[in-house]
Coordinates of C-alpha atoms in Angstrom, one line a residue:
X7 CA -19.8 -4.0 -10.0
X8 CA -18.9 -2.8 -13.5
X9 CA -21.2 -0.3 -13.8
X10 CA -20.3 1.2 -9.9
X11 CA -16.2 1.0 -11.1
X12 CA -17.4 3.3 -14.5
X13 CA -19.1 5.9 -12.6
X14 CA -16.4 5.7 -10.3
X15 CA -14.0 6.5 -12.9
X16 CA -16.1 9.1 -14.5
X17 CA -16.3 10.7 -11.2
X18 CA -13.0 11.3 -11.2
X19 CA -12.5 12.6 -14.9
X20 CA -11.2 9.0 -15.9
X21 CA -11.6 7.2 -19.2
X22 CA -12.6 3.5 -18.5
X23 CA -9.9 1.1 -19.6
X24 CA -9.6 -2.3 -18.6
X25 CA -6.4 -1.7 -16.8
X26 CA -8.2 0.8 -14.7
X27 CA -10.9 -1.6 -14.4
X28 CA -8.9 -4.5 -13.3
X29 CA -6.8 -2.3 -11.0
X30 CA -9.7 -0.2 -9.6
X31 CA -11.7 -3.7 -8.6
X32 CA -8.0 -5.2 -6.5
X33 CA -8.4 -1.8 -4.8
X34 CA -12.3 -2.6 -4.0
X35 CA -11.5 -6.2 -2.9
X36 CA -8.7 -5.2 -0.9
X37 CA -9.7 -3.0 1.9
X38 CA -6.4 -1.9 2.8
X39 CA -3.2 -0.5 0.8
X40 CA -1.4 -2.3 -1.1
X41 CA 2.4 -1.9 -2.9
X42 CA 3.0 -2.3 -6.8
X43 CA 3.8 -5.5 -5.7
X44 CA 0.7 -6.5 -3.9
X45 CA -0.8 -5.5 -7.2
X46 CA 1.2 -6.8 -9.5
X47 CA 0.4 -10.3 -7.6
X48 CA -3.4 -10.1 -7.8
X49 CA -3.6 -9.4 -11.1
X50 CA -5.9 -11.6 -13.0
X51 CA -4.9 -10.2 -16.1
X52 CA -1.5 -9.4 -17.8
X53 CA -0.4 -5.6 -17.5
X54 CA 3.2 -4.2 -18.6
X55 CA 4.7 -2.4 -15.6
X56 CA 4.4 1.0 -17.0
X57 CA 0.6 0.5 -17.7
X58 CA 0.6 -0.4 -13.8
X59 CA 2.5 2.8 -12.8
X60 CA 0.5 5.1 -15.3
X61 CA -2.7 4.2 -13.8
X62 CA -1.5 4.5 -10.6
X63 CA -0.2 7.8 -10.9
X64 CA -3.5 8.8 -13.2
X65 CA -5.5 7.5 -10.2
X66 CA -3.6 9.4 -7.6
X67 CA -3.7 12.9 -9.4
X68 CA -7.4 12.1 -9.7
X69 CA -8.3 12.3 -6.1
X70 CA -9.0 8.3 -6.9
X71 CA -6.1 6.9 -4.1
X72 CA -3.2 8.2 -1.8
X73 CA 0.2 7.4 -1.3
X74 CA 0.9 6.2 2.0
X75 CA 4.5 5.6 3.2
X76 CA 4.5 3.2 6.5
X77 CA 7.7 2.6 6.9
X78 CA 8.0 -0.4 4.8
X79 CA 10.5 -0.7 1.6
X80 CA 7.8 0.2 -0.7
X81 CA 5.7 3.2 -1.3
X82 CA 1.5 2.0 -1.0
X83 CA -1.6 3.3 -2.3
X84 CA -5.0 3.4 -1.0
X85 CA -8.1 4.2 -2.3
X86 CA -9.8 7.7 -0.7
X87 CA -12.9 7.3 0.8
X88 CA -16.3 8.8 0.3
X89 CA -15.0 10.8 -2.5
X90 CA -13.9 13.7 -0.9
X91 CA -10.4 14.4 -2.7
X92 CA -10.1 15.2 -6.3
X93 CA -7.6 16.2 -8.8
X94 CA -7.5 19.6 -7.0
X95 CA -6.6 18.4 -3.3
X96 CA -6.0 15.3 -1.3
X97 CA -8.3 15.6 1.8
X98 CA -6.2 12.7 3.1
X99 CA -5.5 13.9 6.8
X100 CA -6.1 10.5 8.7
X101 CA -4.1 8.1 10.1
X102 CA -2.2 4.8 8.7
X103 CA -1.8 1.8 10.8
X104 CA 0.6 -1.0 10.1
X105 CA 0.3 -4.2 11.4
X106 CA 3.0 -6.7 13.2
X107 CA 1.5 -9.2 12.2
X108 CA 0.2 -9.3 8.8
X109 CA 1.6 -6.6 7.2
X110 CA -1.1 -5.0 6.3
X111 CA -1.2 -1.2 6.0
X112 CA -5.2 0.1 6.6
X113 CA -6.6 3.7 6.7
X114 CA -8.0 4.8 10.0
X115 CA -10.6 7.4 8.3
X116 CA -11.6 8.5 12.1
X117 CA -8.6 9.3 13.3
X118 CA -7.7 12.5 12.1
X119 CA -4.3 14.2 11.9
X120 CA -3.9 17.3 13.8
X121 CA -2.7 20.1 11.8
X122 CA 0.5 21.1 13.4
X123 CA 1.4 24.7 15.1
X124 CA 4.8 24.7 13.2
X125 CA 7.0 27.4 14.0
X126 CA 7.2 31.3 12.3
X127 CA 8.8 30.9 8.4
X128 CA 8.1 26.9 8.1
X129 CA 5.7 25.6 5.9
X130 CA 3.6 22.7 5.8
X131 CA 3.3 20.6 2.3
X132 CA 2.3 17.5 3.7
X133 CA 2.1 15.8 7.1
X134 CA 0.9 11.9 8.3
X135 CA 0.3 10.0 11.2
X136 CA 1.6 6.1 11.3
X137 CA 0.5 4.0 13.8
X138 CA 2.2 0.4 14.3
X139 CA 0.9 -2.4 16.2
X140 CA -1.7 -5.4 16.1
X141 CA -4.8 -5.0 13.8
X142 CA -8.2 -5.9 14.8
X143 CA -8.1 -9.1 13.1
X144 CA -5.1 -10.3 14.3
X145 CA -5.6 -9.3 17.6
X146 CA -8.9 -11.2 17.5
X147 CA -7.0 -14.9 16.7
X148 CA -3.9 -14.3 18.9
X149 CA -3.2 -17.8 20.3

């Protein structure tokens, strides 16, 4: 696993620390986004709150996660998958899904977002789908 989190981190022009180590492995264990505070409370290890944010922000100008905003009070993060942004550009045009019931905020990779057909003189930075209802896993123990 250590060895996979190093050339992860190489692979995205980033010096191994054990902060990035520690905060890259919650983001593998955890398969869907998670708040600073989600992180701050699966931390096995102590981190000050500006080494937190620093690698955070170090991980999301390096292609490494995404900012996902879901409605919630809090800004999360989730990791990109297969690779495909960089420090360059966020390929990051999927949907987000919130569930009811957990709370949980997951990356539907499948679902793509449509660019829109935005009107003459408007231009598009950024643009996100959010989906809210019942996950999978929820939906499979509703009693």
């Amino acid at each position: 696993m250590m060895s996979n989190a190093n050339s992860i981190l190489k692979a995205h022009n980033l010096k191994s620390t054990e902060s990035r180590l520690t905060i890259l492995a919650i983001f593998k264990k955890n398969m869907h986004a998670l708040s600073y505070n989600d992180i701050e409370s699966l931390l096995t290890v102590k981190l000050d709150r500006v080494t937190v944010y620093r690698t955070l922000k170090s991980f999301e100008e390096n292609g490494l996660i995404h900012q996902i905003y879901d409605g919630s009070a809090q800004v999360k993060y989730a990791l990109c998958h297969n690779g495909s942004c960089n420090s360059n550009q966020h390929k990051d045009s999927h949907a987000h899904f919130r569930c009811d019931k957990c709370d949980k905020t997951f990356c539907l990779s499948d679902v793509i977002t449509p660019m829109a057909d935005l009107p003459e003189g408007y231009q598009s930075k950024s643009q996100s789908v959010f989906i809210q209802g019942i996950c999978k896993v929820c939906n499979h123990y509703k009693n």
